[in-house]
Structures are given as structure tokens and as C-alpha cells.
Coordinates of C-alpha atoms in Angstrom, one line a residue:
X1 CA -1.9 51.8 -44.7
X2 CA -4.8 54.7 -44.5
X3 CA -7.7 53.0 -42.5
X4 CA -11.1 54.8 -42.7
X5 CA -12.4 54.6 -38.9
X6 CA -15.9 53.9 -38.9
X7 CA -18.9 56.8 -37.9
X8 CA -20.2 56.5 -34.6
X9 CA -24.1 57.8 -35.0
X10 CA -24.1 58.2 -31.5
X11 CA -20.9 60.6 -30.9
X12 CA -20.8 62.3 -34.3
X13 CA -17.0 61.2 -35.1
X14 CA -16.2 61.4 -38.3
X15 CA -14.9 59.5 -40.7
X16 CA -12.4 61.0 -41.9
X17 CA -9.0 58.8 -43.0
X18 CA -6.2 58.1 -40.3
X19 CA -3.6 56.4 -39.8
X20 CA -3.5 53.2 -38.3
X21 CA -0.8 53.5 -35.1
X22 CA 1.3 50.7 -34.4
X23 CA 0.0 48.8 -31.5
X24 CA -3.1 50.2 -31.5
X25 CA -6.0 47.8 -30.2
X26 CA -7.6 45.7 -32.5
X27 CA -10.9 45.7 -30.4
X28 CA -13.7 46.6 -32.6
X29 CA -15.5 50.1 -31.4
X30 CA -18.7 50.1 -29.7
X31 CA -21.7 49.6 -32.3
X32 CA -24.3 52.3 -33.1
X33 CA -26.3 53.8 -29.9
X34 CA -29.6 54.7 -30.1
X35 CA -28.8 57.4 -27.7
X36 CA -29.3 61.5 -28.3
X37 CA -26.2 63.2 -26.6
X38 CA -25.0 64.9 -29.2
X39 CA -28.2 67.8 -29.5
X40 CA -26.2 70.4 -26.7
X41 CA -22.4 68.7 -27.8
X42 CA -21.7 65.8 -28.2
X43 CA -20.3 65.5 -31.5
X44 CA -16.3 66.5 -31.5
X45 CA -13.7 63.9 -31.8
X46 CA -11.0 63.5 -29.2
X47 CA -7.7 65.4 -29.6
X48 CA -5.4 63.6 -28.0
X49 CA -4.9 60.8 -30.5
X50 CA -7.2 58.0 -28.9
X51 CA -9.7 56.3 -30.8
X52 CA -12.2 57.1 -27.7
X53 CA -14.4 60.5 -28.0
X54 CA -13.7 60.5 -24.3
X55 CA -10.8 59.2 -23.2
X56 CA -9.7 61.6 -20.3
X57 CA -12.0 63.3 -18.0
X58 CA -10.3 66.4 -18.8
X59 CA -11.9 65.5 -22.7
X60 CA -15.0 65.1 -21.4
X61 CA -14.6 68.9 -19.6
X62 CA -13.4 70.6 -22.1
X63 CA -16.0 68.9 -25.2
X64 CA -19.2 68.6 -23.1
X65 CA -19.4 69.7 -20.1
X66 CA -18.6 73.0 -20.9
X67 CA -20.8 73.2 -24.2
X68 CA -23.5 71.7 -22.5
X69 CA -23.4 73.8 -19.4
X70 CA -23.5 76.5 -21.4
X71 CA -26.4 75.8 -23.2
X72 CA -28.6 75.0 -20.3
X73 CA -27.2 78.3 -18.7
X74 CA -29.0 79.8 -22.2
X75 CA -32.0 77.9 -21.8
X76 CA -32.7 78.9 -18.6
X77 CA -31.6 82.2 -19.1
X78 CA -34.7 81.9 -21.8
X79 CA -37.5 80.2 -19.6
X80 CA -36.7 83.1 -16.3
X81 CA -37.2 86.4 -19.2
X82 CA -40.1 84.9 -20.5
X83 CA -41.4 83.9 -16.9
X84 CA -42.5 80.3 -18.3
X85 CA -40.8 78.2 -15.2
X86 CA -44.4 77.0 -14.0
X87 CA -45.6 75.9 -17.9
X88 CA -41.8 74.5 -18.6
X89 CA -41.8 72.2 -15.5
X90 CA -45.3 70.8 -15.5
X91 CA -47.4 69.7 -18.0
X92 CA -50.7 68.0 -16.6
X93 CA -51.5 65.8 -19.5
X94 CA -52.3 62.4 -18.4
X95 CA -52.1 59.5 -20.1
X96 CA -53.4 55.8 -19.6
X97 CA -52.2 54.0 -16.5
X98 CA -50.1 51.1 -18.9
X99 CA -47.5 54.4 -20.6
X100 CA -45.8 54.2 -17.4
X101 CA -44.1 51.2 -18.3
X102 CA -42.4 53.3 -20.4
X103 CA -39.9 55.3 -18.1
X104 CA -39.9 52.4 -15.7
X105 CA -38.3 50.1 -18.5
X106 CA -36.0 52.8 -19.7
X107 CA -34.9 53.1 -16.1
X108 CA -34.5 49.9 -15.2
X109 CA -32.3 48.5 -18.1
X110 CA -30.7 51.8 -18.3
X111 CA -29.2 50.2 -15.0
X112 CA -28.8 47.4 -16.0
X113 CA -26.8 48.5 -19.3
X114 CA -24.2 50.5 -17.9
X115 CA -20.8 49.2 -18.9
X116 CA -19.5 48.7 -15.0
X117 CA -16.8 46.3 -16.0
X118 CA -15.8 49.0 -18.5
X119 CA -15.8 52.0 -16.2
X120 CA -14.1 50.0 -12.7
X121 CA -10.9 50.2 -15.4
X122 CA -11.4 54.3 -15.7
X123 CA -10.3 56.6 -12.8
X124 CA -12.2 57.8 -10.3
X125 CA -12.4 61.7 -12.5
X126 CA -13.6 60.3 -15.7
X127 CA -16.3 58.5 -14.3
X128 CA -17.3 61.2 -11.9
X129 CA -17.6 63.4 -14.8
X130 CA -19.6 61.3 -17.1
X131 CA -22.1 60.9 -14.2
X132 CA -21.8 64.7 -14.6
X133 CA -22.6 64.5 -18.4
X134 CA -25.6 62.3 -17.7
X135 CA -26.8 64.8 -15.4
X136 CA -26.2 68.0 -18.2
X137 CA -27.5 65.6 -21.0
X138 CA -30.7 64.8 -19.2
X139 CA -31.5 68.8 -17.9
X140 CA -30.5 70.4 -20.8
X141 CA -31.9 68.5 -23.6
X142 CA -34.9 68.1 -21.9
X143 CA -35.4 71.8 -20.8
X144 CA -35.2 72.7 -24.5
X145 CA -37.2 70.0 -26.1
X146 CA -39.5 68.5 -23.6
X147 CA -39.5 71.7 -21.8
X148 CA -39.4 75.2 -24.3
X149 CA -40.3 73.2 -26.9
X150 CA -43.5 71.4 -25.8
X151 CA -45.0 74.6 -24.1
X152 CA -44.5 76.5 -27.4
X153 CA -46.6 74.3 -28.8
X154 CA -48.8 74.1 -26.8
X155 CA -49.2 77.9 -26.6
X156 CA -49.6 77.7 -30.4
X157 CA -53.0 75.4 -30.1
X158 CA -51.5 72.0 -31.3
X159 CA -53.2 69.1 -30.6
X160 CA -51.4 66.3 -28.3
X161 CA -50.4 64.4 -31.5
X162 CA -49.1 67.5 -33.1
X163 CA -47.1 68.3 -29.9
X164 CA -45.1 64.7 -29.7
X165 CA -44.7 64.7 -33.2
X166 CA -43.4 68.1 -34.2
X167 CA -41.5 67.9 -30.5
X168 CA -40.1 64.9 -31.6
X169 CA -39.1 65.4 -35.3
X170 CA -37.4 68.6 -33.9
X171 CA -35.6 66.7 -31.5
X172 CA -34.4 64.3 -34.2
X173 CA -33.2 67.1 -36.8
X174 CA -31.0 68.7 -34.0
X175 CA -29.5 65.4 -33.8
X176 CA -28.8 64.8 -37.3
X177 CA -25.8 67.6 -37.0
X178 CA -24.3 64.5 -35.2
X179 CA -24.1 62.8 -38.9
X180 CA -23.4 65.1 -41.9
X181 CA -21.8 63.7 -44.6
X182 CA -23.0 60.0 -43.8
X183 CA -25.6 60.4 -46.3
X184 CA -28.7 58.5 -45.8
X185 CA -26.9 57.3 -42.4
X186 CA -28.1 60.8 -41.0
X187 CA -31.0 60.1 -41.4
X188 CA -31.8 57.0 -40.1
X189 CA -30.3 58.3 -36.8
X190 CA -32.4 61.9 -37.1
X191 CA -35.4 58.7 -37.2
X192 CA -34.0 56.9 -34.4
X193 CA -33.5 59.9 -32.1
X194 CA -36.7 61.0 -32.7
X195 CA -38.5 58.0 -31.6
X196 CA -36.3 58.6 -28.4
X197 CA -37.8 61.9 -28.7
X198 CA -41.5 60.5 -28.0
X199 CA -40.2 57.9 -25.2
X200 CA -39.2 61.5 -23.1
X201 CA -42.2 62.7 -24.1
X202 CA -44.1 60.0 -22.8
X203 CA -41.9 60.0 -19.6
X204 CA -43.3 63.8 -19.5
X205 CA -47.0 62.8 -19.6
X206 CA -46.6 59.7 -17.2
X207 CA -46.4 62.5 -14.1
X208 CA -46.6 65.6 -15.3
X209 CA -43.7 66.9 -14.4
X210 CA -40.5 67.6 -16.3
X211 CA -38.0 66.1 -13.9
X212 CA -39.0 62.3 -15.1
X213 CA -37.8 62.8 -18.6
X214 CA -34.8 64.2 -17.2
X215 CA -33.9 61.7 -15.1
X216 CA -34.8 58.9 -17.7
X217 CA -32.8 60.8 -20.3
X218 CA -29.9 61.1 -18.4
X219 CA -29.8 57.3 -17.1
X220 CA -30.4 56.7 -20.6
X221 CA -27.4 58.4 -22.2
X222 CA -24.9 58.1 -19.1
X223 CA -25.6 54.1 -19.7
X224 CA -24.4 54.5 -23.5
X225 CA -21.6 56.9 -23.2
X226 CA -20.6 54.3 -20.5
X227 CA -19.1 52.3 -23.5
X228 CA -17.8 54.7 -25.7
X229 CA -15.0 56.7 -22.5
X230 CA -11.1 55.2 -22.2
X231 CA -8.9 55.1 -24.3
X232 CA -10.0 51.8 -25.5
X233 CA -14.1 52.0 -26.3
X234 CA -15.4 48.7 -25.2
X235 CA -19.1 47.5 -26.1
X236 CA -20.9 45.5 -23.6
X237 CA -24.2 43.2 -23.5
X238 CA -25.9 45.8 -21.8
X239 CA -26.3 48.1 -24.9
X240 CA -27.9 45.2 -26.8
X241 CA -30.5 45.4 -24.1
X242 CA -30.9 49.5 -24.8
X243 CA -31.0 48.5 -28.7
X244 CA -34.0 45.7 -28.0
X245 CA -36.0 47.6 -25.7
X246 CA -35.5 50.8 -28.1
X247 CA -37.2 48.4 -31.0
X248 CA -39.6 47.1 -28.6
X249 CA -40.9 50.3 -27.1
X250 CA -41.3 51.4 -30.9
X251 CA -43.3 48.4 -32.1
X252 CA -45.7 48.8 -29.2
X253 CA -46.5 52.2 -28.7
X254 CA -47.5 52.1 -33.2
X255 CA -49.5 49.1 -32.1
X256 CA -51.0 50.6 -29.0
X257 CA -50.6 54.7 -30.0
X258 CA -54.8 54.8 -30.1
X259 CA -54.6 53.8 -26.7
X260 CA -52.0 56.2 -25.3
X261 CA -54.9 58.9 -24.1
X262 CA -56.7 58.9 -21.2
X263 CA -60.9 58.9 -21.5
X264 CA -62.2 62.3 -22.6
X265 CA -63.2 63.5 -19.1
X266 CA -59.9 62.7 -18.1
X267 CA -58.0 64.7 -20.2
X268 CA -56.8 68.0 -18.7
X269 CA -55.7 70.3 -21.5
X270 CA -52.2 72.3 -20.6
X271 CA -53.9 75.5 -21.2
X272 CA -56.5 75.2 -17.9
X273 CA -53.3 75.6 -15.7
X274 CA -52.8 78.3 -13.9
X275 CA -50.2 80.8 -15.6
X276 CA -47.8 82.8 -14.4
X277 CA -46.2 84.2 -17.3
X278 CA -46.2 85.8 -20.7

């Protein structure tokens, strides 16, 4: 009988009717990510008849890497005509000492959450090409919103608030491409992303240098795809821990956000770096 497969917020498969095969596994996919591949790609449903969005390194080639690599050839392409590689790469913005907790959570149970059980049954390609992905997720999503995307703006006069927020929101609606035709599903995810949106941004400010948020980002996402590659998608523990420390990291930064910037005379607005560019 016609089984509707359910929407994975995180990949962007549809869900579309198919046929149920026989023999097929009855494990249940991987529950909705909190993660924001899918901005630069991530989004296309495997061809070759498996229920994964990645079950073949060659899949993960041919409907990211490629994608991907190409958008952060465009982006760069972008930030060397305009001569903004200085302004794109550091942004000397402090904020209090206790926002470094931040990345350093993210990191650590990024680490933590990666489904290694999962990934000792892959081969030795697939996994060496979703480290890849992690890598092209984190430097290309990040070079166009953390990156282009603060620094314009910046240069427009917004105020730090302005900057995470609109930054953020963007980040989110690029995302939300992941979900059409879920209906209000969309956009709870556009919300969720963008709160991811603000953790990179944060990662950003912690040391004033883009390289952070891309590392954290691509941790981040390499330890949620980690579930969703094979031809069998396999949930693990360690993505309830991204889930949790995605709500907790929400529910303290609205209770602390008045407390995210540094003293007045500590504050060094982006504009009083030197630049080297138009």
C-alpha cells in the first residue's frame, strides 16, 4: 500500500508518496535536526532508491559537494572583486567573557553526538566525504552569512542587534527552501535555523575571527548528517544532546541577551578597523 515517507526538516526530502519495498527496514528515520545544511544544498532526495539522502559517497558527490563547492567558489569569487577579505574574516566585536561558552558547548557535544557506531558500518569513502561536507557546510555557509552578510550590514550602519538579527532571520529564510509545501512546518524550521543563525554569530564575536563559526558550524552539521548517511538512516543519543543544548542555548541567551555586550569602553565598533577595500 502507498506509504507517505515522513519530511525530514533537516535534509529537505519530501514527502511525496512511495511505495513501500518489500524488505525494506522497518527502523524509524532519524527525527528532526536542528541543523542548517541545506542553505548551499542540501535538500535533494537520493536517487538510487534508498530511503537515506546519502547513502553512497558517490550521492553525497554528486548532491553536495559539488553544489556546495560551487557556491563557495561564487562567494569567494564575490569577497576578492569587492576586496572585502580583511572586513569578511575579522570582525573585532567583543563580547562578555561568559558567550564563550557558547562555541565551546557546541564543540564539545558536537563531538560527542556524532553517530560513530553508525558511521564504523559505512566505508571508508562515504565517511571521508561527509567529513568533506562538514568542512563545505561550515566555509561556505558561513562566508555568506557570517561573513558577506554581517559586513554588509555593518557597512549599512546597523546596530549590533540589527546585525544578529537581520543576519539571522536571513539565514533562517534561506533555509526554509529546505521545507516548501510543509506548511507551517517551514516555518518552525526557518525559526529553528535562525536561532542557529545567532549561535554562529556569537561564535563570530567570541574571537573575532571568522574561522570559529566555521569550524563550530561544520562540527555542528557533520555531527547531524552523521545520522542521516547509509542506506539505512539510524538516529542516535547523541542528537538528543544537539536537540537539548539547542533549547538550552536559546532559553539562556533570551534570559541573559542584555548581558551579551561588553562595557561601553570596551566595545570596538567594526567600522574603526583598518580597510582595505571598497
Amino acid at each position: 500500500m502507498p506509504v507517505r515517507s515522513r519530511p525530514d526538516p533537516f535534509t529537505g526530502a519530501s514527502g511525496r508518496l512511495r511505495r513501500a519495498r518489500p524488505g525494506a527496514s522497518s527502523r524509524a528515520a532519524p527525527p528532526a535536526t536542528t541543523g542548517s545544511g541545506g542553505g548551499l544544498g542540501l535538500g535533494r532526495r537520493g536517487t538510487s532508491g534508498s530511503d537515506s539522502q546519502f547513502p553512497t559517497a558517490e550521492s553525497i558527490v554528486r548532491n553536495a559537494l559539488i553544489p556546495i563547492g560551487a557556491s563557495i567558489v561564487f562567494a569567494a569569487g564575490v569577497v576578492t572583486w569587492l576586496g572585502w577579505w580583511r572586513e569578511v574574516l575579522h570582525y573585532r566585536v567583543p563580547v562578555r567573557h561568559w558567550v564563550r561558552w557558547v562555541p565551546i558547548s557546541m564543540i564539545a557535544v558536537a563531538l560527542i553526538g556524532v553517530n560513530y557506531a553508525h558511521l564504523a558500518d559505512q566505508s571508508a569513502s562515504l565517511v571521508v566525504c561527509l567529513l568533506v561536507l562538514g568542512v563545505f557546510v561550515g566555509v561556505g555557509e558561513e562566508l555568506m552569512f557570517r561573513g558577506i552578510g554581517v559586513h554588509v550590514f555593518s557597512r549599512a550602519g546597523f546596530s549590533e542587534g540589527k546585525i544578529a538579527l537581520y543576519s539571522s532571520v536571513v539565514f533562517g529564510l534561506v533555509h526554509i527552501s529546505n521545507a516548501f509545501g510543509e506548511g507551517a512546518q517551514a516555518l518552525v524550521q526557518a525559526l529553528v535555523v535562525s536561532t542557529s543563525g545567532y549561535f554562529f554569530y556569537l561564535c563570530l564575536r567570541v574571537r573575532g575571527t571568522l574561522l570559529l563559526p566555521m569550524l563550530v558550524h561544520g562540527l555542528w552539521d557533520t555531527s547531524l548528517i552523521s545520522n542521516l548517511v547509509g542506506d539505512s538512516p539510524q538516529a542516535s543519543l547523541g542528537m538528543v544532546l544537539v536537540i537539548v543544548l539547542q533549547v538550552v542555548l536559546i532559553v539562556v541567551l533570551a534570559v541573559r541577551r542584555r548581558s551579551v555586550e561588553p562595557a561601553s569602553g570596551n566595545l570596538v565598533p567594526p567600522a574603526e578597523t583598518p580597510a582595505t577595500g571598497a
